[in-house]
Short mmCIF file of C-alpha atoms and ligand atoms in Angstrom, two decimals:
data_model
loop_
_atom_site.label_atom_id
_atom_site.label_comp_id
_atom_site.label_asym_id
_atom_site.label_seq_id
_atom_site.Cartn_x
_atom_site.Cartn_y
_atom_site.Cartn_z
CA MET Z 26 -7.91 38.94 -15.01
CA VAL Z 27 -10.83 37.04 -16.54
CA GLN Z 28 -11.59 38.13 -20.11
CA SER Z 29 -15.29 38.77 -20.85
CA THR Z 30 -14.89 38.07 -24.54
CA PRO Z 31 -15.16 34.55 -25.99
CA TYR Z 32 -12.11 32.31 -25.86
CA TRP Z 33 -12.80 31.71 -29.62
CA TRP Z 34 -12.11 35.40 -30.39
CA GLU Z 35 -8.41 34.93 -29.44
CA THR Z 36 -7.96 33.10 -32.78
CA ALA Z 37 -10.96 34.32 -34.80
CA PRO Z 38 -12.34 37.70 -33.67
CA PRO Z 39 -15.40 39.12 -35.41
CA THR Z 40 -14.59 41.84 -37.89
CA ALA Z 41 -16.89 44.36 -39.72
CA PRO Z 42 -16.48 44.26 -43.47
CA PRO Z 43 -15.54 47.68 -44.93
CA GLN Z 44 -18.73 49.76 -45.18
CA VAL Z 45 -20.12 50.15 -48.68
CA ALA Z 46 -23.30 51.96 -49.77
CA VAL Z 47 -26.61 50.11 -49.10
CA ARG Z 48 -28.18 49.34 -52.50
CA SER Z 49 -31.73 50.62 -52.82
CA LYS Z 50 -32.98 47.51 -54.59
CA CYS Z 51 -32.17 43.76 -54.35
CA ASP Z 52 -33.88 40.43 -54.59
CA VAL Z 53 -33.55 39.38 -50.95
CA VAL Z 54 -32.79 41.22 -47.72
CA ILE Z 55 -31.53 39.03 -44.87
CA VAL Z 56 -31.66 40.26 -41.33
CA GLY Z 57 -28.83 38.86 -39.15
CA ALA Z 58 -25.40 37.72 -40.31
CA GLY Z 59 -24.92 34.66 -38.00
CA TYR Z 60 -24.91 31.11 -39.34
CA THR Z 61 -28.58 31.39 -40.41
CA GLY Z 62 -28.28 34.60 -42.41
CA LEU Z 63 -24.96 33.69 -44.07
CA SER Z 64 -26.12 30.22 -44.99
CA ALA Z 65 -29.28 31.65 -46.56
CA GLY Z 66 -27.22 34.32 -48.28
CA LEU Z 67 -24.69 31.84 -49.59
CA THR Z 68 -27.37 29.55 -51.09
CA LEU Z 69 -29.24 32.49 -52.74
CA ALA Z 70 -26.12 34.25 -54.10
CA ARG Z 71 -24.93 30.97 -55.58
CA ALA Z 72 -28.32 30.66 -57.30
CA GLY Z 73 -27.72 34.07 -58.86
CA ARG Z 74 -29.88 36.19 -56.54
CA ASP Z 75 -28.92 39.68 -55.61
CA VAL Z 76 -28.62 39.54 -51.77
CA GLN Z 77 -27.95 42.03 -48.98
CA ILE Z 78 -27.29 40.76 -45.44
CA PHE Z 79 -27.60 43.21 -42.52
CA ASP Z 80 -26.30 42.87 -38.99
CA ARG Z 81 -26.63 45.53 -36.34
CA GLN Z 82 -23.43 44.32 -34.77
CA ARG Z 83 -20.21 43.00 -36.40
CA PRO Z 84 -21.25 39.86 -38.37
CA GLY Z 85 -21.06 36.90 -35.97
CA GLU Z 86 -21.12 39.00 -32.84
CA GLY Z 87 -24.40 37.36 -31.90
CA ALA Z 88 -24.32 33.73 -30.78
CA SER Z 89 -22.52 32.32 -33.81
CA THR Z 90 -19.02 33.20 -32.54
CA ARG Z 91 -19.83 32.76 -28.87
CA ASN Z 92 -21.17 29.24 -28.61
CA GLY Z 93 -19.68 25.99 -27.30
CA GLY Z 94 -19.13 24.61 -30.81
CA ILE Z 95 -20.90 21.33 -29.96
CA ALA Z 96 -22.40 20.12 -33.26
CA SER Z 97 -25.33 18.26 -31.77
CA GLY Z 98 -28.49 19.25 -33.65
CA SER Z 99 -30.30 18.42 -30.47
CA ILE Z 100 -34.06 18.60 -30.03
CA ARG Z 101 -35.03 19.39 -26.44
CA PRO Z 102 -38.37 17.58 -26.09
CA SER Z 103 -37.95 13.81 -25.92
CA TYR Z 104 -39.29 11.66 -28.79
CA ARG Z 105 -42.23 10.66 -26.55
CA GLN Z 106 -43.03 14.32 -25.78
CA MET Z 107 -42.94 15.20 -29.51
CA VAL Z 108 -45.27 12.31 -30.40
CA ARG Z 109 -47.73 13.57 -27.79
CA ARG Z 110 -47.60 17.13 -29.05
CA PHE Z 111 -47.20 16.78 -32.86
CA GLY Z 112 -48.11 13.18 -33.65
CA LYS Z 113 -45.85 10.29 -34.62
CA ALA Z 114 -45.24 11.26 -38.23
CA ARG Z 115 -43.80 14.73 -37.45
CA ALA Z 116 -41.89 13.49 -34.39
CA ALA Z 117 -40.19 10.86 -36.52
CA ALA Z 118 -39.57 13.27 -39.36
CA ILE Z 119 -37.86 15.79 -36.98
CA GLN Z 120 -35.61 13.10 -35.67
CA PHE Z 121 -34.62 12.06 -39.13
CA GLU Z 122 -34.08 15.66 -40.14
CA ALA Z 123 -31.73 16.18 -37.17
CA LYS Z 124 -29.62 13.27 -38.42
CA ALA Z 125 -29.63 14.62 -41.95
CA ALA Z 126 -28.69 18.15 -40.66
CA ARG Z 127 -25.78 16.77 -38.64
CA GLU Z 128 -24.41 14.86 -41.56
CA ASP Z 129 -24.97 17.75 -43.90
CA LEU Z 130 -22.90 20.06 -41.73
CA ALA Z 131 -19.97 17.61 -41.70
CA ALA Z 132 -20.22 17.16 -45.48
CA PHE Z 133 -20.44 20.95 -46.04
CA ILE Z 134 -17.33 21.59 -43.96
CA ALA Z 135 -15.41 18.93 -45.85
CA HIS Z 136 -16.67 19.90 -49.29
CA GLU Z 137 -16.12 23.67 -48.84
CA ALA Z 138 -12.81 23.08 -46.98
CA VAL Z 139 -13.97 25.25 -44.04
CA ASP Z 140 -11.06 25.31 -41.58
CA CYS Z 141 -13.00 25.15 -38.30
CA GLU Z 142 -11.23 22.24 -36.46
CA PHE Z 143 -14.25 19.96 -36.80
CA GLN Z 144 -13.81 16.55 -35.12
CA LEU Z 145 -16.39 13.87 -34.89
CA THR Z 146 -15.56 13.10 -31.27
CA GLY Z 147 -18.84 11.69 -30.04
CA ARG Z 148 -20.85 12.98 -27.08
CA PHE Z 149 -21.26 11.62 -23.56
CA THR Z 150 -24.48 12.41 -21.59
CA GLY Z 151 -24.07 11.74 -17.90
CA ALA Z 152 -26.88 10.50 -15.66
CA ALA Z 153 -27.12 12.93 -12.69
CA ILE Z 154 -29.22 10.50 -10.72
CA ALA Z 155 -29.05 6.71 -10.98
CA SER Z 156 -32.64 6.27 -12.18
CA GLU Z 157 -31.83 8.40 -15.26
CA TYR Z 158 -29.26 5.90 -16.42
CA GLU Z 159 -31.92 3.48 -17.63
CA GLY Z 160 -33.61 6.14 -19.70
CA LEU Z 161 -30.34 6.99 -21.39
CA ALA Z 162 -29.63 3.33 -22.12
CA ARG Z 163 -33.15 2.93 -23.64
CA GLU Z 164 -32.60 6.01 -25.76
CA ALA Z 165 -29.28 4.59 -26.98
CA ASP Z 166 -31.14 1.41 -28.10
CA LEU Z 167 -33.73 3.55 -29.96
CA LEU Z 168 -30.98 5.63 -31.59
CA ARG Z 169 -29.30 2.45 -32.88
CA LYS Z 170 -32.47 0.76 -34.05
CA GLU Z 171 -34.42 3.67 -35.49
CA LEU Z 172 -31.74 6.05 -36.71
CA LYS Z 173 -28.78 3.67 -37.21
CA VAL Z 174 -26.72 5.89 -34.95
CA GLU Z 175 -23.86 4.22 -33.11
CA ALA Z 176 -24.92 4.78 -29.54
CA TYR Z 177 -24.54 2.82 -26.33
CA ALA Z 178 -24.92 2.96 -22.65
CA VAL Z 179 -21.73 3.42 -20.54
CA PRO Z 180 -22.23 1.89 -17.04
CA ARG Z 181 -20.67 3.71 -14.14
CA SER Z 182 -17.97 1.05 -13.75
CA GLU Z 183 -16.69 2.00 -17.29
CA GLN Z 184 -17.28 5.74 -17.11
CA HIS Z 185 -13.62 6.55 -16.42
CA GLY Z 186 -12.73 5.37 -19.92
CA VAL Z 187 -14.83 8.29 -21.26
CA LEU Z 188 -14.79 10.96 -18.55
CA GLY Z 189 -12.61 11.25 -15.45
CA THR Z 190 -15.40 11.85 -12.91
CA GLU Z 191 -17.35 10.10 -10.16
CA PHE Z 192 -20.18 12.57 -10.49
CA TYR Z 193 -22.45 10.67 -12.87
CA HIS Z 194 -24.19 7.34 -12.56
CA GLY Z 195 -23.05 6.20 -15.94
CA GLY Z 196 -24.39 7.63 -19.15
CA GLN Z 197 -24.80 7.40 -22.87
CA LEU Z 198 -22.17 7.74 -25.62
CA ARG Z 199 -23.24 8.53 -29.17
CA ASN Z 200 -20.74 8.82 -31.96
CA ASP Z 201 -22.62 11.07 -34.39
CA ILE Z 202 -21.92 14.37 -32.48
CA GLY Z 203 -18.70 16.36 -32.71
CA GLY Z 204 -17.08 19.60 -31.87
CA LEU Z 205 -15.73 22.54 -33.81
CA HIS Z 206 -14.33 26.08 -33.47
CA PRO Z 207 -17.57 28.07 -33.85
CA ALA Z 208 -15.97 31.45 -34.74
CA LYS Z 209 -13.90 29.73 -37.47
CA LEU Z 210 -17.08 28.13 -38.86
CA HIS Z 211 -18.62 31.58 -38.94
CA HIS Z 212 -15.55 33.08 -40.69
CA GLY Z 213 -15.72 30.30 -43.24
CA LEU Z 214 -19.41 30.94 -43.99
CA LEU Z 215 -18.82 34.70 -44.22
CA ARG Z 216 -16.02 34.24 -46.73
CA LEU Z 217 -18.06 31.81 -48.80
CA ALA Z 218 -21.19 34.10 -48.81
CA GLN Z 219 -19.08 37.12 -49.81
CA ASP Z 220 -17.21 35.17 -52.50
CA ALA Z 221 -20.59 34.07 -53.88
CA GLY Z 222 -21.58 37.78 -54.23
CA ALA Z 223 -23.67 38.41 -51.12
CA LEU Z 224 -23.22 41.97 -49.87
CA VAL Z 225 -22.74 41.85 -46.10
CA HIS Z 226 -23.40 45.11 -44.20
CA GLY Z 227 -22.05 45.06 -40.56
CA GLU Z 228 -23.10 47.51 -37.86
CA THR Z 229 -26.21 48.40 -39.87
CA ALA Z 230 -29.48 47.68 -38.12
CA VAL Z 231 -32.67 46.87 -39.90
CA LEU Z 232 -35.25 49.11 -38.25
CA GLY Z 233 -38.48 47.78 -39.72
CA PHE Z 234 -40.20 46.66 -42.91
CA VAL Z 235 -43.56 47.08 -44.66
CA GLN Z 236 -45.04 44.96 -47.40
CA LYS Z 237 -45.29 46.93 -50.62
CA ALA Z 238 -45.96 46.21 -54.37
CA GLY Z 239 -45.41 42.43 -54.23
CA GLY Z 240 -42.29 42.84 -52.04
CA TYR Z 241 -40.98 44.70 -49.05
CA GLN Z 242 -39.72 48.15 -48.21
CA VAL Z 243 -37.00 47.66 -45.58
CA GLU Z 244 -35.77 50.50 -43.43
CA THR Z 245 -32.14 50.18 -42.35
CA ALA Z 246 -29.89 52.50 -40.33
CA ARG Z 247 -28.13 53.43 -43.59
CA GLY Z 248 -30.99 53.71 -46.07
CA ARG Z 249 -34.14 52.17 -47.49
CA VAL Z 250 -34.16 48.98 -49.58
CA GLN Z 251 -36.88 47.67 -51.90
CA ALA Z 252 -36.60 43.76 -51.88
CA ASP Z 253 -38.78 40.94 -53.23
CA HIS Z 254 -38.18 38.79 -50.13
CA VAL Z 255 -37.03 39.17 -46.56
CA ILE Z 256 -35.54 36.45 -44.32
CA ALA Z 257 -35.33 36.95 -40.56
CA GLY Z 258 -32.31 35.12 -39.07
CA THR Z 259 -32.04 37.06 -35.80
CA ASN Z 260 -32.73 34.23 -33.28
CA GLY Z 261 -31.79 35.23 -29.67
CA TYR Z 262 -30.96 38.83 -30.69
CA THR Z 263 -34.35 39.58 -32.26
CA ASP Z 264 -35.20 43.21 -31.51
CA GLY Z 265 -37.99 45.65 -32.29
CA PHE Z 266 -37.55 45.42 -36.07
CA ASP Z 267 -40.20 42.67 -35.91
CA PRO Z 268 -42.34 43.03 -32.73
CA TRP Z 269 -44.47 40.02 -33.79
CA LEU Z 270 -41.44 37.74 -33.83
CA ARG Z 271 -39.93 39.27 -30.62
CA ARG Z 272 -43.03 38.04 -28.64
CA ARG Z 273 -42.29 34.44 -29.74
CA LEU Z 274 -38.55 34.06 -28.95
CA VAL Z 275 -37.28 34.37 -25.42
CA PRO Z 276 -33.59 35.43 -25.30
CA VAL Z 277 -31.86 33.40 -22.63
CA ARG Z 278 -28.26 34.06 -21.58
CA SER Z 279 -25.96 31.11 -21.82
CA ARG Z 280 -22.44 31.44 -20.32
CA ILE Z 281 -19.15 29.66 -20.89
CA ILE Z 282 -15.97 29.71 -18.81
CA ALA Z 283 -12.54 28.57 -20.15
CA THR Z 284 -9.91 27.14 -17.86
CA ALA Z 285 -6.31 28.10 -18.17
CA PRO Z 286 -4.22 25.47 -20.03
CA LEU Z 287 -4.08 22.20 -18.05
CA SER Z 288 -1.32 19.62 -18.20
CA ASN Z 289 -1.42 16.85 -20.86
CA ASN Z 290 -1.65 14.29 -18.06
CA LEU Z 291 -4.57 16.01 -16.38
CA MET Z 292 -6.52 16.45 -19.65
CA ALA Z 293 -5.88 12.78 -20.45
CA GLU Z 294 -7.24 11.80 -17.01
CA LEU Z 295 -10.34 14.09 -17.18
CA MET Z 296 -11.23 13.82 -20.80
CA PRO Z 297 -9.45 10.72 -22.10
CA ARG Z 298 -11.46 10.52 -25.32
CA GLY Z 299 -11.94 14.22 -25.95
CA VAL Z 300 -15.72 13.82 -26.27
CA MET Z 301 -18.32 16.61 -26.08
CA CYS Z 302 -20.34 16.40 -22.81
CA ALA Z 303 -23.89 16.89 -21.66
CA GLU Z 304 -25.95 15.73 -18.69
CA THR Z 305 -29.49 15.13 -17.38
CA ARG Z 306 -29.79 17.84 -14.73
CA LYS Z 307 -32.69 20.29 -15.14
CA LEU Z 308 -30.18 23.17 -15.25
CA HIS Z 309 -27.76 21.16 -17.27
CA TYR Z 310 -24.19 21.99 -18.11
CA TYR Z 311 -22.45 21.35 -21.43
CA TYR Z 312 -18.71 21.13 -21.73
CA ARG Z 313 -15.80 20.01 -23.89
CA PRO Z 314 -12.11 20.20 -24.36
CA SER Z 315 -10.74 23.02 -26.49
CA PRO Z 316 -10.09 21.83 -30.04
CA ASP Z 317 -6.34 21.57 -29.16
CA ARG Z 318 -7.29 19.63 -25.96
CA THR Z 319 -5.37 21.92 -23.61
CA ARG Z 320 -8.41 23.44 -21.69
CA ILE Z 321 -11.91 22.67 -20.61
CA LEU Z 322 -14.73 24.98 -21.84
CA PHE Z 323 -17.63 24.64 -19.47
CA GLY Z 324 -21.07 26.17 -20.17
CA GLY Z 325 -24.55 26.55 -18.66
CA ARG Z 326 -27.39 28.95 -18.05
CA ASP Z 327 -26.24 32.33 -16.85
CA GLY Z 328 -29.37 33.16 -14.81
CA THR Z 329 -29.27 36.93 -15.26
CA ILE Z 330 -31.13 39.23 -17.64
CA ALA Z 331 -29.08 42.45 -17.21
CA GLY Z 332 -25.67 43.67 -16.15
CA GLU Z 333 -22.69 41.41 -15.70
CA PRO Z 334 -22.45 40.34 -12.04
CA ALA Z 335 -19.78 37.91 -10.91
CA TRP Z 336 -22.01 35.15 -9.47
CA PRO Z 337 -22.86 33.34 -12.77
CA THR Z 338 -19.13 32.80 -13.34
CA ASP Z 339 -18.72 31.58 -9.74
CA ASN Z 340 -21.69 29.22 -10.25
CA LEU Z 341 -19.96 27.76 -13.28
CA ARG Z 342 -16.60 27.42 -11.40
CA ARG Z 343 -18.50 25.53 -8.60
CA ALA Z 344 -20.33 23.25 -11.11
CA LEU Z 345 -17.01 22.44 -12.84
CA SER Z 346 -15.30 21.50 -9.62
CA ASP Z 347 -18.38 19.39 -8.51
CA ILE Z 348 -17.77 17.27 -11.60
CA PHE Z 349 -13.92 17.42 -11.45
CA PRO Z 350 -12.90 18.09 -7.81
CA VAL Z 351 -9.28 18.30 -8.90
CA LEU Z 352 -10.17 21.52 -10.71
CA ASP Z 353 -11.27 23.32 -7.54
CA GLY Z 354 -9.51 26.72 -7.62
CA VAL Z 355 -8.21 26.29 -11.20
CA ASP Z 356 -7.52 29.60 -13.09
CA ILE Z 357 -10.27 30.74 -15.38
CA THR Z 358 -9.15 32.87 -18.28
CA HIS Z 359 -12.42 33.70 -20.01
CA SER Z 360 -16.05 33.99 -19.03
CA TRP Z 361 -18.61 35.23 -21.55
CA TYR Z 362 -22.21 34.98 -22.42
CA GLY Z 363 -24.49 35.17 -25.41
CA HIS Z 364 -28.17 34.74 -26.17
CA VAL Z 365 -29.93 31.56 -27.20
CA ALA Z 366 -33.58 31.76 -28.37
CA MET Z 367 -36.20 29.54 -26.64
CA ASN Z 368 -39.72 29.23 -27.96
CA ARG Z 369 -42.82 27.77 -26.31
CA ASP Z 370 -42.62 24.28 -27.76
CA MET Z 371 -38.79 24.16 -27.96
CA ILE Z 372 -38.67 23.04 -31.61
CA PRO Z 373 -36.52 25.04 -34.05
CA ARG Z 374 -38.61 26.61 -36.84
CA ILE Z 375 -38.63 27.57 -40.50
CA PHE Z 376 -41.83 29.22 -41.50
CA SER Z 377 -43.30 32.10 -43.50
CA ARG Z 378 -45.87 34.70 -42.56
CA GLN Z 379 -47.33 37.12 -45.10
CA GLY Z 380 -44.52 36.18 -47.41
CA MET Z 381 -41.75 36.94 -44.91
CA ARG Z 382 -39.45 33.96 -44.12
CA TYR Z 383 -38.24 33.06 -40.66
CA ALA Z 384 -35.55 30.62 -39.59
CA VAL Z 385 -35.28 30.86 -35.81
CA GLY Z 386 -35.70 29.31 -32.35
CA TYR Z 387 -32.88 26.76 -32.11
CA CYS Z 388 -33.12 26.51 -28.31
CA GLY Z 389 -29.37 26.43 -27.75
CA SER Z 390 -28.55 23.98 -30.58
CA GLY Z 391 -27.94 26.17 -33.60
CA VAL Z 392 -24.49 25.07 -34.65
CA VAL Z 393 -26.16 22.36 -36.75
CA TRP Z 394 -29.68 23.79 -37.04
CA ALA Z 395 -29.02 27.41 -37.96
CA ARG Z 396 -26.93 26.70 -41.06
CA TRP Z 397 -29.46 24.01 -42.10
CA ALA Z 398 -32.55 26.22 -41.53
CA GLY Z 399 -30.97 29.21 -43.32
CA GLN Z 400 -30.29 27.04 -46.38
CA LYS Z 401 -33.88 25.69 -46.25
CA ALA Z 402 -35.34 29.16 -46.12
CA ALA Z 403 -33.27 30.12 -49.21
CA TRP Z 404 -34.35 26.97 -51.09
CA GLN Z 405 -37.96 27.87 -50.27
CA ILE Z 406 -37.53 31.30 -51.89
CA LEU Z 407 -35.89 29.63 -54.91
CA GLY Z 408 -38.83 27.22 -55.18
CA ASP Z 409 -36.43 24.31 -54.74
CA GLU Z 410 -38.07 21.18 -53.46
CA ARG Z 411 -35.19 20.65 -51.06
CA GLY Z 412 -36.76 23.52 -48.97
CA GLY Z 413 -39.26 21.08 -47.50
CA SER Z 414 -38.75 20.52 -43.77
CA ALA Z 415 -40.31 18.87 -40.78
CA LEU Z 416 -39.53 22.15 -38.93
CA ASP Z 417 -41.81 24.13 -41.30
CA PHE Z 418 -45.14 24.23 -39.53
CA ARG Z 419 -47.22 26.74 -37.55
CA PRO Z 420 -45.14 29.57 -36.09
CA PRO Z 421 -44.27 29.31 -32.40
CA ALA Z 422 -46.95 30.73 -30.16
CA ALA Z 423 -46.49 34.16 -28.48
CA VAL Z 424 -45.26 33.92 -24.91
CA PRO Z 425 -47.92 35.40 -22.49
CA LEU Z 426 -46.93 38.68 -20.75
CA PHE Z 427 -43.67 38.88 -22.72
CA ASN Z 428 -42.77 41.70 -24.99
CA GLY Z 429 -38.99 41.33 -25.31
CA LYS Z 430 -37.81 41.59 -21.72
CA PRO Z 431 -37.62 38.12 -20.16
CA TRP Z 432 -38.47 39.32 -16.59
CA PHE Z 433 -39.60 35.80 -15.61
CA LEU Z 434 -36.30 34.09 -16.35
CA PRO Z 435 -34.74 34.60 -12.87
CA LEU Z 436 -37.79 32.85 -11.39
CA VAL Z 437 -37.49 29.97 -13.86
CA PHE Z 438 -33.73 29.74 -13.05
CA ALA Z 439 -34.45 29.68 -9.33
CA GLY Z 440 -37.10 27.00 -9.77
CA LEU Z 441 -34.85 24.67 -11.79
CA THR Z 442 -31.96 25.28 -9.39
CA LEU Z 443 -34.25 24.27 -6.49
CA GLN Z 444 -35.29 21.04 -8.29
CA ASP Z 445 -31.66 20.09 -8.83
CA ARG Z 446 -30.84 20.87 -5.17
CA LEU Z 447 -33.76 18.62 -4.03
CA ASN Z 448 -32.35 15.87 -6.21
CA ARG Z 449 -28.85 16.27 -4.70
CA PRO Z 450 -29.38 14.03 -1.63
CA ARG Z 451 -30.62 11.28 -3.97
CA ARG Z 452 -27.44 11.77 -6.01
CA ARG Z 453 -25.30 11.42 -2.92
CA GLN Z 454 -27.22 8.39 -1.55
CA GLN Z 455 -26.96 6.63 -4.86
CA ARG Z 456 -23.28 7.40 -5.35
CA PRO Z 457 -21.09 4.33 -4.68
CA SER Z 458 -17.84 4.92 -2.86
CA ALA Z 459 -15.07 6.55 -4.81
CA ARG Z 460 -12.50 4.64 -6.84
C1 FAD G 13 -22.92 30.76 -24.84
C2 FAD G 13 -23.58 29.98 -25.96
C3 FAD G 13 -23.26 28.61 -26.12
C4 FAD G 13 -23.86 27.87 -27.13
N1 FAD G 13 -23.47 26.60 -27.37
C5 FAD G 13 -23.93 25.91 -28.40
C6 FAD G 13 -23.43 24.62 -28.71
O1 FAD G 13 -22.40 24.20 -28.14
N2 FAD G 13 -23.99 23.99 -29.70
C7 FAD G 13 -25.03 24.47 -30.47
O2 FAD G 13 -25.52 23.80 -31.38
N3 FAD G 13 -25.51 25.71 -30.23
C8 FAD G 13 -24.96 26.46 -29.22
N4 FAD G 13 -25.46 27.72 -28.96
C9 FAD G 13 -26.48 28.24 -29.81
C10 FAD G 13 -25.99 28.75 -31.20
O3 FAD G 13 -24.89 29.59 -31.04
C11 FAD G 13 -27.08 29.57 -31.94
O4 FAD G 13 -28.27 28.77 -31.98
C12 FAD G 13 -26.72 29.94 -33.32
O5 FAD G 13 -25.49 30.65 -33.31
C13 FAD G 13 -27.82 30.82 -33.93
O6 FAD G 13 -27.31 31.37 -35.13
P1 FAD G 13 -28.08 32.56 -35.80
O7 FAD G 13 -27.37 32.95 -37.05
O8 FAD G 13 -29.55 32.08 -36.02
O9 FAD G 13 -28.18 33.70 -34.79
P2 FAD G 13 -26.99 34.64 -34.29
O10 FAD G 13 -25.66 34.11 -34.49
O11 FAD G 13 -27.33 34.98 -32.80
O12 FAD G 13 -27.15 35.93 -35.10
C14 FAD G 13 -28.27 36.77 -35.08
C15 FAD G 13 -27.85 38.15 -35.50
O13 FAD G 13 -28.94 38.93 -35.76
C16 FAD G 13 -28.53 40.29 -35.60
N5 FAD G 13 -29.71 41.17 -35.50
C17 FAD G 13 -30.69 41.12 -34.59
N6 FAD G 13 -31.64 42.10 -34.85
C18 FAD G 13 -31.13 42.79 -35.97
C19 FAD G 13 -31.62 43.91 -36.66
N7 FAD G 13 -32.74 44.57 -36.33
N8 FAD G 13 -30.91 44.36 -37.73
C20 FAD G 13 -29.76 43.72 -38.10
N9 FAD G 13 -29.26 42.68 -37.36
C21 FAD G 13 -29.91 42.20 -36.33
C22 FAD G 13 -27.69 40.24 -34.32
O14 FAD G 13 -26.81 41.33 -34.24
C23 FAD G 13 -26.98 38.87 -34.50
O15 FAD G 13 -25.65 39.06 -34.90
C24 FAD G 13 -24.91 28.47 -27.96
C25 FAD G 13 -25.19 29.83 -27.79
C26 FAD G 13 -24.52 30.54 -26.78
C27 FAD G 13 -24.88 32.02 -26.70
#
């Protein structure tokens, strides 16, 4: 029987704090109690602000306890694409900020003693077709020269030292990315925010808000609140409480399967260095060993927008055994999904509009970005100069013909699947004979 709840919940299930009365006044209302909302709440409460954080589900039940736990702080567009779209200065500043955000997460976990099994394992990105290997090697050079990140190309002949597969044509290894237990990170943040004095209301939706008398009147499912500031940290779960925001963030289902425990020998053969993994396919997969290195957690786009059919799980099983043929038919214990938030230019954002703060749009890389952006939004409210950010520029544009239901995603999924299929013969032709 495959569980439809996250593997992470076996050891750190989301819980709703005991319900207490909603206070009718406070300094800051935060919508969403994932990494973004809790990080903002922690920063504000420690600065002495009176904060209430609302989540319509149990805190963390959004993406923050469902994700792969790969602490990448990735930016989807390439550096070249960013230069074209935003200019060289912003493109470089975003790259530097990603590095600072990754380092800050590691320092935060250590300093606050958050028990979330963080390990700076490194990440391997596999070239799905041979011509992509050169691009990954060039990027590794740039990472070393420009960002002083330890990164290098791994030719196919040496790939088995990193990943036990013939599937890729070599790849890139960078040492500044690691893995953690995402639900334990969330638990740690929740405890710290509550200890600092933030009041967290689970299972209490924010229904809407209006600007009033230099602040906001916020309607919640359990009463009205007058607040000086509001922060939206709702990312891929943004609902009708802010229709303007909802038109700008496309919720995309991402799914992960967990294998049953594998033998030590097999894990050592398939994942000898225990690194996090990514790849260059259009519909790319991300995967990793569990923190105790007994299983493989394998994720990718789900492809559906409603219901819970079996085929996305079957797709992931197939993709897993394409990479590791020895895992064909392996038992799967968990298969679950959650929502990531994509925006039109695929850059995470911190911005304000009519006084309201937003920290959203991490495009599937929020383990690093969400905590960082929540903290930045809080610093902005506090008038702290550390609130400055290269991610703080014009809000993402509205997505045409989209009002919250991503009807076009199955078409996008089919298109990307087709592109990868068309590339498949090239992959086969280019693949040298097996070991
Ligand atoms: C399957 C999966 C795998 C992923 N893997 C990775 C990974 O390996 N690495 C990585 O960096 N990122 C990954 N991500 C992305 C990452 O999990 C998110 O970017 C991050 O958790 C976002 O945090 P958040 O606090 O902004 O949003 P969330 O954790 O999604 O929280 C938003 C919250 O807002 C609440 N909410 C919405 N509307 C309202 C309302 N009206 N009133 C009250 N509450 C409301 C929701 O209930 C929700 O709990 C993955 C995501 C998924 C789903």
